[in-house]
CSV table of C-alpha atoms and ligand atoms in Angstrom, one decimal:
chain,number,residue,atom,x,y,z
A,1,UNK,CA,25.3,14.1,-214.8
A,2,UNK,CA,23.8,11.9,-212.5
A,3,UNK,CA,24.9,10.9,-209.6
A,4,UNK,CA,26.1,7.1,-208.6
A,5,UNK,CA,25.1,5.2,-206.1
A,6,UNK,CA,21.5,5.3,-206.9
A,7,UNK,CA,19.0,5.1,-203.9
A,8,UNK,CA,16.5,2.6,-204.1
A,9,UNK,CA,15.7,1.7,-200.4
A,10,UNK,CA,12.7,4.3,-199.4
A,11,UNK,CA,11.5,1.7,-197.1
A,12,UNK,CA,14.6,1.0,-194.9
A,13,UNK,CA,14.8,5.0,-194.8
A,14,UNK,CA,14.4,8.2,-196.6
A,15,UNK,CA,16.6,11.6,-196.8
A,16,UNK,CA,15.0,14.6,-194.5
A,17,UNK,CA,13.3,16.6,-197.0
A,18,UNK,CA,15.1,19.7,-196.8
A,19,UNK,CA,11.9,21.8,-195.8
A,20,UNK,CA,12.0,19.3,-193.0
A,21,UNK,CA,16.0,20.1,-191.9
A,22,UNK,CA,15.0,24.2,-192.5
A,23,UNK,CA,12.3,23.6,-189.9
A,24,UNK,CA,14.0,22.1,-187.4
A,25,UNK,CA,17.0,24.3,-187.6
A,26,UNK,CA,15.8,26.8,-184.8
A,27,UNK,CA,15.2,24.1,-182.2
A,28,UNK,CA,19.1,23.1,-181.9
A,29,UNK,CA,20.3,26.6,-181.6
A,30,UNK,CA,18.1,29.6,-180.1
A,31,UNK,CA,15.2,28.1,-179.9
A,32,UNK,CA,16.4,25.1,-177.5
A,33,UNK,CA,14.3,24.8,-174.6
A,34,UNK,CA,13.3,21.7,-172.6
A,35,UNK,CA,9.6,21.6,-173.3
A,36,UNK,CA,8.9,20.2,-170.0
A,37,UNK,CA,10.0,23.7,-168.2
A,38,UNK,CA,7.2,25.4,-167.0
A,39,UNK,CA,8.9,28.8,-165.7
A,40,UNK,CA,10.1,30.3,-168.5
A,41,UNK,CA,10.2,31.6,-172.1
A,42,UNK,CA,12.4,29.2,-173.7
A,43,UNK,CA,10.4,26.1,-172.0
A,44,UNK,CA,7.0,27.8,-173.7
A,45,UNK,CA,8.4,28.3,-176.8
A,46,UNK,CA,9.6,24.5,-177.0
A,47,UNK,CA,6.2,23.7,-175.5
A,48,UNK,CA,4.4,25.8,-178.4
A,49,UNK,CA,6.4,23.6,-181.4
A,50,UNK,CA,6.0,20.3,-179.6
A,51,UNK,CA,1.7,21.1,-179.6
A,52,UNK,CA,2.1,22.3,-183.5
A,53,UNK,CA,3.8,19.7,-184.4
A,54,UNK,CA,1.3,16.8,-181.9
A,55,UNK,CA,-1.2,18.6,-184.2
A,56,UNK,CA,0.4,18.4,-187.5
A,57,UNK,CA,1.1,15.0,-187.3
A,58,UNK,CA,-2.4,13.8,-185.8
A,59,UNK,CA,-4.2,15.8,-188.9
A,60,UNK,CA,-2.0,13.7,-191.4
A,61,UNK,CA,-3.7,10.1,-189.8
A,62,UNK,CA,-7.4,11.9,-189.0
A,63,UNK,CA,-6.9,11.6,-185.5
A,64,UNK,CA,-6.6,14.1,-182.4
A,65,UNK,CA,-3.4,15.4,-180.8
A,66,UNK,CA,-4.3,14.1,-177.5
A,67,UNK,CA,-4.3,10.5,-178.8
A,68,UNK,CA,-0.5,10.7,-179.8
A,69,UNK,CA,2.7,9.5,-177.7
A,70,UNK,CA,5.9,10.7,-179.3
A,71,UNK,CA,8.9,7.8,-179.5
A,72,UNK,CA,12.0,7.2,-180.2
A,73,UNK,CA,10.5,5.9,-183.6
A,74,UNK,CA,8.3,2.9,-184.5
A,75,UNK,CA,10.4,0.3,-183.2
A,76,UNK,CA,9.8,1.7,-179.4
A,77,UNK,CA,6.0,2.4,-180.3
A,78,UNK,CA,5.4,-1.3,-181.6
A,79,UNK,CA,6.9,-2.5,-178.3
A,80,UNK,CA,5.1,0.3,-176.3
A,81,UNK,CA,1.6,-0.8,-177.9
A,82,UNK,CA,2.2,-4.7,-177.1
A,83,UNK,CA,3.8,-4.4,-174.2
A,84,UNK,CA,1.5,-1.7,-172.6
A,85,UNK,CA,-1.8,-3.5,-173.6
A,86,UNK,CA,-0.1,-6.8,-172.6
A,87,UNK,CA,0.5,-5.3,-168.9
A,88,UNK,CA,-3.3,-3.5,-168.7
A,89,UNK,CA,-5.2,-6.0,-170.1
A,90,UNK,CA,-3.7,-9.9,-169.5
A,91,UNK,CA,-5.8,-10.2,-166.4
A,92,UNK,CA,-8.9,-10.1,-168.8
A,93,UNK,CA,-7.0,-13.5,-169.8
A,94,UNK,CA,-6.6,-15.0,-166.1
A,95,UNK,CA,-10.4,-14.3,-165.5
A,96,UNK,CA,-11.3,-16.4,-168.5
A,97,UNK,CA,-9.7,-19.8,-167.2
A,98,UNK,CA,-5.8,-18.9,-165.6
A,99,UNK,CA,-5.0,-18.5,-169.2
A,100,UNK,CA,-2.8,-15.3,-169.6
A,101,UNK,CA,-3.7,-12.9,-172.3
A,102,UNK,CA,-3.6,-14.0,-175.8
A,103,UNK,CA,-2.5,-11.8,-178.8
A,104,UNK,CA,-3.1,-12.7,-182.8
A,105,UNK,CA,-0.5,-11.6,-185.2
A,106,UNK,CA,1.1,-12.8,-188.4
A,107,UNK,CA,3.8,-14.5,-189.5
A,108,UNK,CA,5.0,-11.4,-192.0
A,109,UNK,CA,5.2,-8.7,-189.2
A,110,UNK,CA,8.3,-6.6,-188.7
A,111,UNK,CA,11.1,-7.9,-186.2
A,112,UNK,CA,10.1,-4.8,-184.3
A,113,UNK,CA,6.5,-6.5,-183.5
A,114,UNK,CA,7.7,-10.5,-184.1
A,115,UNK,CA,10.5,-9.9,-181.6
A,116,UNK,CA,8.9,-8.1,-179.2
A,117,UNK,CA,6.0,-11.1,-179.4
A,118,UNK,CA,8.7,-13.4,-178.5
A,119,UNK,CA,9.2,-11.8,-175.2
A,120,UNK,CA,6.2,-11.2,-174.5
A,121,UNK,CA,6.2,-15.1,-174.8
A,122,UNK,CA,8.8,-15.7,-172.3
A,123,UNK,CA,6.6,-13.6,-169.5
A,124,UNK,CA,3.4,-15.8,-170.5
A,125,UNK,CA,1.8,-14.8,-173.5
A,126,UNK,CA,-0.2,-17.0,-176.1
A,127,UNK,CA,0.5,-15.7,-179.4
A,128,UNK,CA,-1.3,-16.6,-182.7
A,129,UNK,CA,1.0,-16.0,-185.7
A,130,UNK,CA,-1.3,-16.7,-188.6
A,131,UNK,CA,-0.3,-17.4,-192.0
A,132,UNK,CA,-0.1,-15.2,-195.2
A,133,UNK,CA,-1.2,-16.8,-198.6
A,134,UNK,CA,1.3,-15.9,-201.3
A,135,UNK,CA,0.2,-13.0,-202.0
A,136,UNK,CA,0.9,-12.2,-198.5
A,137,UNK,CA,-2.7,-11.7,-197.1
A,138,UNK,CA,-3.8,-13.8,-194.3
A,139,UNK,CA,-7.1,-15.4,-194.2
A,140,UNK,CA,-9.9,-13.7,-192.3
A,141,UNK,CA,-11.7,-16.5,-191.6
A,142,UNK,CA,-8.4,-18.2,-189.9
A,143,UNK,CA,-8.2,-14.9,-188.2
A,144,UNK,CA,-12.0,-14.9,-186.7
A,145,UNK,CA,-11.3,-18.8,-185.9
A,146,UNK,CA,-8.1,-17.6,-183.9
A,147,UNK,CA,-10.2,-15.5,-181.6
A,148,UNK,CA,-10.7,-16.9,-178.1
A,149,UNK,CA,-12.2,-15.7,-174.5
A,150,UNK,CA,-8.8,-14.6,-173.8
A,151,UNK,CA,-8.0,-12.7,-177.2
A,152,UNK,CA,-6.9,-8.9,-175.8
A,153,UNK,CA,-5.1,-8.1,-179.2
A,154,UNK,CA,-5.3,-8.0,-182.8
A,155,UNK,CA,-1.7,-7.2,-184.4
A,156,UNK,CA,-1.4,-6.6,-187.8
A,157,UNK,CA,0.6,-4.6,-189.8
A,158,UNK,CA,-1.0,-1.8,-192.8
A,159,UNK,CA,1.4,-2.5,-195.7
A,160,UNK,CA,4.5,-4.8,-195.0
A,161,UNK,CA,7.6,-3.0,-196.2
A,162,UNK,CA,9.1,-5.8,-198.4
A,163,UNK,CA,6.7,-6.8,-200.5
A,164,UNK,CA,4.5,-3.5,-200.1
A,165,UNK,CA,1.2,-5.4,-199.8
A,166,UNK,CA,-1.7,-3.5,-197.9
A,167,UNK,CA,-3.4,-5.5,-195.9
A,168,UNK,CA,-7.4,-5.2,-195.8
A,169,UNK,CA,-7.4,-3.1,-192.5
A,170,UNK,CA,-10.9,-2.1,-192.6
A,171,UNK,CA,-11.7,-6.2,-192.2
A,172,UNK,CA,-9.8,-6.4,-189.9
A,173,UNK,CA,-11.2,-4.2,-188.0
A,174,UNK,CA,-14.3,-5.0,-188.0
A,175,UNK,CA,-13.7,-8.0,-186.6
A,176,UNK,CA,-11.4,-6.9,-183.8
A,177,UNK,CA,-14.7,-4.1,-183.1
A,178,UNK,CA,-17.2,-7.4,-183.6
A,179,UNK,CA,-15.1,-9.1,-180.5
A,180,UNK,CA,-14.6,-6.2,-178.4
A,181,UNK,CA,-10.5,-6.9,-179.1
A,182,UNK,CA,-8.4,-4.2,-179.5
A,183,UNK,CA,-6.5,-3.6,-182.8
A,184,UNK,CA,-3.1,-2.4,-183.2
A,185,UNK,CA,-1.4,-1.6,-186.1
A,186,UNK,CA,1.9,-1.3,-187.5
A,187,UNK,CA,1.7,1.6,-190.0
A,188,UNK,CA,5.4,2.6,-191.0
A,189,UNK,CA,5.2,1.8,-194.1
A,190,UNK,CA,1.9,3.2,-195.2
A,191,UNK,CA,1.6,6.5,-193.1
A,192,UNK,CA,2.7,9.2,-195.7
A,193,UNK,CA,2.1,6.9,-198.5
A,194,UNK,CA,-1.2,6.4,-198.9
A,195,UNK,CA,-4.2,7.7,-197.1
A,196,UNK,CA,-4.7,6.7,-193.8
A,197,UNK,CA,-7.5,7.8,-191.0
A,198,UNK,CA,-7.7,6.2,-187.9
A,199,UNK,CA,-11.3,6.3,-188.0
A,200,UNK,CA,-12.5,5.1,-191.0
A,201,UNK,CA,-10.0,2.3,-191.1
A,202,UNK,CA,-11.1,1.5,-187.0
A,203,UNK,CA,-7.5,1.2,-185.7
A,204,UNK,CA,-7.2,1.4,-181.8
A,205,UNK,CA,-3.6,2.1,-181.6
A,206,UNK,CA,-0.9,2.4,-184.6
A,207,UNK,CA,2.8,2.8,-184.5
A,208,UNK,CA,4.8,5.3,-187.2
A,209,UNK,CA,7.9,6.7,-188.0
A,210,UNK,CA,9.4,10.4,-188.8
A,211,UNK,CA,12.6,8.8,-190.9
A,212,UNK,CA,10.2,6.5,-193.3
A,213,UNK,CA,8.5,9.5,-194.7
A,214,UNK,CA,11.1,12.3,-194.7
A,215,UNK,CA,11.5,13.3,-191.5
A,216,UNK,CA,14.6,12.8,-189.3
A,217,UNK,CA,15.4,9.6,-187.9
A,218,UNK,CA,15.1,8.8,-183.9
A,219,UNK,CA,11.3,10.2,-183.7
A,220,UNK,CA,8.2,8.5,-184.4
A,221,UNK,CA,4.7,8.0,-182.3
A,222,UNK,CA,2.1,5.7,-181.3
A,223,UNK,CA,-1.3,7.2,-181.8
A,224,UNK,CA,-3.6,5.6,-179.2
A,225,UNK,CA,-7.5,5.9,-179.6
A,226,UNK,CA,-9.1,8.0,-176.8
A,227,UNK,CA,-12.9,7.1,-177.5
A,228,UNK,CA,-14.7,4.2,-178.6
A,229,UNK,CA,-13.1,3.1,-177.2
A,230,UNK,CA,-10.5,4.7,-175.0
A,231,UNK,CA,-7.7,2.3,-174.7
A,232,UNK,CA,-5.1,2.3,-171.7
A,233,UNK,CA,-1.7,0.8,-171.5
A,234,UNK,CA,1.1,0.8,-169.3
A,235,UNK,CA,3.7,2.9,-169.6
A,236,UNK,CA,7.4,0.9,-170.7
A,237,UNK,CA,9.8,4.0,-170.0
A,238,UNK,CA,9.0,5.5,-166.3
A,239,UNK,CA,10.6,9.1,-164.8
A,240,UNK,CA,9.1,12.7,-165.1
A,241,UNK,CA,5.6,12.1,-166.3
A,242,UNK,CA,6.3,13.4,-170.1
A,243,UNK,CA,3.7,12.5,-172.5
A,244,UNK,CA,0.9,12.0,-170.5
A,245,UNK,CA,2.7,9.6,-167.8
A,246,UNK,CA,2.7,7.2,-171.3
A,247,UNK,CA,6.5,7.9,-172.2
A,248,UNK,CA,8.2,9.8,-170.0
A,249,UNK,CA,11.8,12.0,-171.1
A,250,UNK,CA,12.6,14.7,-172.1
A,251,UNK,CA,11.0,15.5,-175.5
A,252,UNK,CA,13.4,15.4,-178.9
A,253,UNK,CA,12.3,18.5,-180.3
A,254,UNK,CA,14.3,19.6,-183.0
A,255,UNK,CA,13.2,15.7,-184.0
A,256,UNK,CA,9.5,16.4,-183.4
A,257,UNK,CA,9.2,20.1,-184.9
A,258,UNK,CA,10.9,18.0,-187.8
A,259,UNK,CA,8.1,14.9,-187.7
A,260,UNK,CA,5.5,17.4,-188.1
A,261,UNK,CA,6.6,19.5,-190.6
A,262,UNK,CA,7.3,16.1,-192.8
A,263,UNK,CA,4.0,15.4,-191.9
A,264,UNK,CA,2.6,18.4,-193.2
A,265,UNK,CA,4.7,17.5,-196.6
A,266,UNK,CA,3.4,14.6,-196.9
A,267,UNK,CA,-0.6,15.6,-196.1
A,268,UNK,CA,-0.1,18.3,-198.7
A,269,UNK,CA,1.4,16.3,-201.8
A,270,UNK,CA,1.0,12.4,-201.4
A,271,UNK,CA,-1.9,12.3,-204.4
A,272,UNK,CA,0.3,13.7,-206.7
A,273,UNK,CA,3.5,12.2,-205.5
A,274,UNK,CA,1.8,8.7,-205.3
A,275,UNK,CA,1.3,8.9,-209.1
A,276,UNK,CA,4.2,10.1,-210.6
A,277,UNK,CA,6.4,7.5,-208.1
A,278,UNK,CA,3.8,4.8,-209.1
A,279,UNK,CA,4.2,5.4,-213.3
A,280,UNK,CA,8.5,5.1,-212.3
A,281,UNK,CA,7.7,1.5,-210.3
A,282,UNK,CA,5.8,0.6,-212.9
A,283,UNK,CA,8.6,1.4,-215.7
A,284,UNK,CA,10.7,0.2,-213.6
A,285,UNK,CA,8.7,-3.4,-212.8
A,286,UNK,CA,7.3,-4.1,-216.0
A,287,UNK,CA,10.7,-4.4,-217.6
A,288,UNK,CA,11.8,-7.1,-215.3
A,289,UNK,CA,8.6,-8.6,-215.4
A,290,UNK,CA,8.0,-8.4,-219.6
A,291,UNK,CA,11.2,-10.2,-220.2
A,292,UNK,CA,10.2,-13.3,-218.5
A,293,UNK,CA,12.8,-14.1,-216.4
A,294,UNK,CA,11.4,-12.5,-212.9
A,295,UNK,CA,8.6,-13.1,-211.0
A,296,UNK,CA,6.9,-10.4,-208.8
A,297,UNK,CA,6.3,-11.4,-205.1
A,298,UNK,CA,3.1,-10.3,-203.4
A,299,UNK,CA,-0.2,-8.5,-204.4
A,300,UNK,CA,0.3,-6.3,-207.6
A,301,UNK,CA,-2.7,-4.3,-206.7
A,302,UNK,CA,-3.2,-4.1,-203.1
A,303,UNK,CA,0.0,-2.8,-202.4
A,304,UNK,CA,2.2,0.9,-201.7
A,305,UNK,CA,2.7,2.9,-204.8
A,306,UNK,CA,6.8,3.2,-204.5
A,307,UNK,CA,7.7,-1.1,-203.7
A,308,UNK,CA,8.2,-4.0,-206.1
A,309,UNK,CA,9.7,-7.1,-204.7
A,310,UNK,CA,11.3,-9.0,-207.8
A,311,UNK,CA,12.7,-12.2,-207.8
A,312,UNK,CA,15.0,-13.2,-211.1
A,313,UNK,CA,14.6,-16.5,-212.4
A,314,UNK,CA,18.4,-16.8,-213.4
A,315,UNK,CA,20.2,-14.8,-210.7
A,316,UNK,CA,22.1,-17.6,-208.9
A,317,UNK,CA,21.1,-16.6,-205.4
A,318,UNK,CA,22.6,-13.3,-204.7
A,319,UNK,CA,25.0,-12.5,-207.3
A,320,UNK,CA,22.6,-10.1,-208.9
A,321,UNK,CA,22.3,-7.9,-205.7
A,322,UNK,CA,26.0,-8.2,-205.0
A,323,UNK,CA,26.8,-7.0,-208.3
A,324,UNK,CA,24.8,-4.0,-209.0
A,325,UNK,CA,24.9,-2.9,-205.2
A,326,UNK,CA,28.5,-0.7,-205.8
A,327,UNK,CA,25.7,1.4,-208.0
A,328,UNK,CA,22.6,0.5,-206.9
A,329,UNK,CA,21.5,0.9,-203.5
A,330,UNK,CA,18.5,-2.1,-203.1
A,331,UNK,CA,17.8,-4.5,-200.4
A,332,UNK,CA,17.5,-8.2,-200.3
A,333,UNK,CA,14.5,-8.7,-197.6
A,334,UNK,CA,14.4,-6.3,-194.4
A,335,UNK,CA,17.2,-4.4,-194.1
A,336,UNK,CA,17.2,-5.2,-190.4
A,337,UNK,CA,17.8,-8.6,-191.6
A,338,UNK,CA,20.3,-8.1,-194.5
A,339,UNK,CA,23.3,-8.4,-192.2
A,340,UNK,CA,22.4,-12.1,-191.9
A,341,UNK,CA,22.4,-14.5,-194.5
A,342,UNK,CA,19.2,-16.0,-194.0
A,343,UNK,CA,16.4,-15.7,-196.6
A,344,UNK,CA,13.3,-13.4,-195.6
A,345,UNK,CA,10.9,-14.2,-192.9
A,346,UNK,CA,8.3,-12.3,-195.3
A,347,UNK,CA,9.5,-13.9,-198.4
A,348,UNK,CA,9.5,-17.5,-197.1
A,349,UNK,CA,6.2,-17.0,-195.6
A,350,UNK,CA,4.8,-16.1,-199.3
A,351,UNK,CA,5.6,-19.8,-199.7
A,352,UNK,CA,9.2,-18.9,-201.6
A,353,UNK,CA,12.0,-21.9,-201.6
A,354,UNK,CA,14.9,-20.5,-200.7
A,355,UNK,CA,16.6,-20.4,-203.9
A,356,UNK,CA,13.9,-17.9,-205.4
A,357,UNK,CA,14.4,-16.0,-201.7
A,358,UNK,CA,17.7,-15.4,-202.2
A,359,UNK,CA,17.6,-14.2,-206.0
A,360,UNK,CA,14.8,-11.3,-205.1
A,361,UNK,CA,15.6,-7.9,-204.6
A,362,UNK,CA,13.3,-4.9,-203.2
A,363,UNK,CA,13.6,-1.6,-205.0
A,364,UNK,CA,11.4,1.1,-203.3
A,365,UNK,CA,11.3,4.0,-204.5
A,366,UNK,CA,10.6,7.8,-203.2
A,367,UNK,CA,10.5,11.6,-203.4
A,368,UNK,CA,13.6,12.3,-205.1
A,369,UNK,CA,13.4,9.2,-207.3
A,370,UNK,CA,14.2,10.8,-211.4
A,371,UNK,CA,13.3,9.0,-214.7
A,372,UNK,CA,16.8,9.3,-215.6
A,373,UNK,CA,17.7,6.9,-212.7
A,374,UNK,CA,15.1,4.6,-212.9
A,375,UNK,CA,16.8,4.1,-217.0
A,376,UNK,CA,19.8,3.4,-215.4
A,377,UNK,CA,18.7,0.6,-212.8
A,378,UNK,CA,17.1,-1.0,-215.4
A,379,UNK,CA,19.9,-1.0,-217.8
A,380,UNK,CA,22.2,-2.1,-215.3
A,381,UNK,CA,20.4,-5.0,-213.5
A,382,UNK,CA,19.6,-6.2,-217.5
A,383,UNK,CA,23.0,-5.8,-218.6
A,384,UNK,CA,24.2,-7.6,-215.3
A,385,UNK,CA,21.7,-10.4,-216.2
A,386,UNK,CA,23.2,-10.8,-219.4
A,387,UNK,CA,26.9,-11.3,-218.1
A,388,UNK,CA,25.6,-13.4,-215.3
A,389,UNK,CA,23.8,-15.8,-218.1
A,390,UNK,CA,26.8,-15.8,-219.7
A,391,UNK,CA,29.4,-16.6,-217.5
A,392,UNK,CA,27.3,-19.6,-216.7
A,393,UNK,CA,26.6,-21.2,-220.3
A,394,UNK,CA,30.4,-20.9,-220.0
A,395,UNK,CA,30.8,-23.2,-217.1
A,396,UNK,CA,28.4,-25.7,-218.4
A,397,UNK,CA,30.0,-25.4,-221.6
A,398,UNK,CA,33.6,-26.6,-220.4
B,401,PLP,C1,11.1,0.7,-190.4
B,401,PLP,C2,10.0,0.0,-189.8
B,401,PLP,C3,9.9,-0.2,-188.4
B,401,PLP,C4,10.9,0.4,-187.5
B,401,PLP,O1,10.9,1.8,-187.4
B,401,PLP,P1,12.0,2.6,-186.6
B,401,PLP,O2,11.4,4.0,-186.5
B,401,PLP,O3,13.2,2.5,-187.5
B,401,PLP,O4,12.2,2.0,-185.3
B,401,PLP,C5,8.8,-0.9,-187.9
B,401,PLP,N1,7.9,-1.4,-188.8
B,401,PLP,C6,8.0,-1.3,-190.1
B,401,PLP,C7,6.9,-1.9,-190.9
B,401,PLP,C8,9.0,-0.6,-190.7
B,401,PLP,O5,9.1,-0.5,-192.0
């Protein structure tokens, strides 16, 4: 029998894998040293998990273990990366003409880059949001245009998580590496998904998360490049030293022994995982989209195997959503935004009116996603539809 509520929200977060829980097991109980403590065994054997696990998740992005700062998660490594460069390299800005540094981003980022832009703002910033067409790409040309003697920053994110759009990262890039800017970016979403590698896609620094690909939640990293260039920033969190002087306290273990074995999980199976989650979405999509009545918001092509952003022509704002959620467990925009009625940031800048906004729902799908569910959602939201439809040629009929 299956089981109800269905989860359909991969991209707000994912159960650990068990293989993930198993591995992390030892490092609550016997196995719980501080892996700062030099003097004995149990500090060693922290120490030895913490560097297998630095390893296992470098591998899984093609970069080296000395290039990665373990977080708190990707929120703290987005504000680590903008804040930190902001710090080291806004004087580059004052030389240029008392201008302080200026940073180019976009207008679809996550609230854990937007907001932190914002401060940076209030402490002298110039930020560049660019626009996204509606497809949700912005325009590289606007983007070289944007680019002034101050520029110390190119922020933009690798797949956005509502829509699923990828964004063309090797362009961007290349145009960052053209100007001598440095290029950060927000990975959360891709990392674990599809194939990433630091080098061939030219990313400087890029910020991840354990909990968005398995792992447990509260742990994530920012990789920062170490050659060609090496990039410095200034630490945000200060006391003990602990990751290189970058982020100091006291490791989470159990949480990092955990990142990397998800990691490992997902360098091992994403091609085939990729396709059988990809056929489900599809399935899943095309029987929204065949009938009509629903719209598909952002690139179909560009964009993560397990996302589909739908918006339903005859929905009434949210009535859909707050129907089918006792059974269905979707989101209507950003989770991080869902407690407020406002329509998505990332939806609105597609060019959506707020009408169509409201109406569209994000399924994303994941590892322990079954046929048999997907069957259900869709004979749920139809049936749910159908009753909506008909309770309103009701009210225009009396
Ligand atoms: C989830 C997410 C974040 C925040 O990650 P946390 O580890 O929960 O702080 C940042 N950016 C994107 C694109 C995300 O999807």
């Amino acid at each position: 029998m299956r089981q109800l509520p269905i989860y359909l929200d991969y991209n707000a977060t994912t159960p650990c894998d068990p293989r993930v829980v198993e591995a992390m097991m030892p490092y609550f109980t016997d196995a719980f040293g501080n892996a700062a403590s030099r003097n004995h065994s149990f500090g060693w054997q922290a120490e030895e998990a913490v560097d297998l696990a630095r390893e296992q998740v470098a591998t899984l992005i093609g970069a080296g273990p000395e290039e990665i700062i373990f977080t708190s998660g990707a929120t703290e490594a987005c504000n680590l990366a903008l804040k930190g460069v902001f710090e080291t390299y806004a004087a580059k800005g004052n030389r240029a003409g008392g201008e302080a540094g200026h940073i180019i981003t976009s207008n679809i980022e996550h609230k854990a880059v937007l907001d932190t832009c914002k401060h940076l703002e209030k402490t002298g910033a110039d930020i560049t949001y660019l626009e996204v067409n509606e497809n949700g790409f912005p325009d590289l040309s606007e983007l070289e245009a944007a680019i002034r003697p101050t520029t110390i920053l190119i922020a933009l994110m690798y797949a956005n998580n509502e829509t699923g759009t990828i964004m063309p990262i090797k362009e961007i890039s290349a145009i960052a590496k053209k100007r001598g800017i440095i290029f950060f970016t927000d990975a959360t979403q891709a990392v674990g998904k599809i194939r990433v590698d630091v080098n061939k896609d030219g990313i400087d620094l890029m910020s991840f998360s354990a909990h968005k690909l398995y792992g447990p939640k509260g742990v994530g990293a920012l990789y920062i490049r170490r050659k060609n260039p090496r990039v410095k920033i200034t630490a945000q969190i200060d006391g003990g030293g602990h990751e290189r002087g970058i982020r100091s306290g006291t490791l989470n273990v159990p949480g990092i022994v955990g990142f990397g074995k998800a990691c490992m999980i997902c360098m091992n199976e994403m091609e085939d995982e990729s396709t059988r989650i990809k056929i489900l979405r599809n399935k899943l999509e095309n029987n929204f989209l065949h009938s009509g009545e629903a719209d598909l918001n952002g690139d179909k092509d560009q964009r993560l195997p397990n996302v589909t952003n739908i918006s339903f022509k005859y929905a009434e704002g949210d009535a859909l959503i707050r129907s089918i959620s006792k059974n269905i467990a979707v989101s209507s925009g950003a989770a991080c935004t869902s407690a407020t009625p406002e329509p998505s940031h990332v939806l609105r800048a597609l060019g959506l009116n707020d009408e169509r906004a409201h109406s569209s729902i994000r399924f994303s799908l994941g590892r322990f996603t079954t046929e048999e569910e997907i069957d259900h959602v869709v004979k749920e939201v139809n049936d749910t539809l159908e009753e909506l439809k008909k309770s309103r040629s009701f009210i225009q009929n009396v």
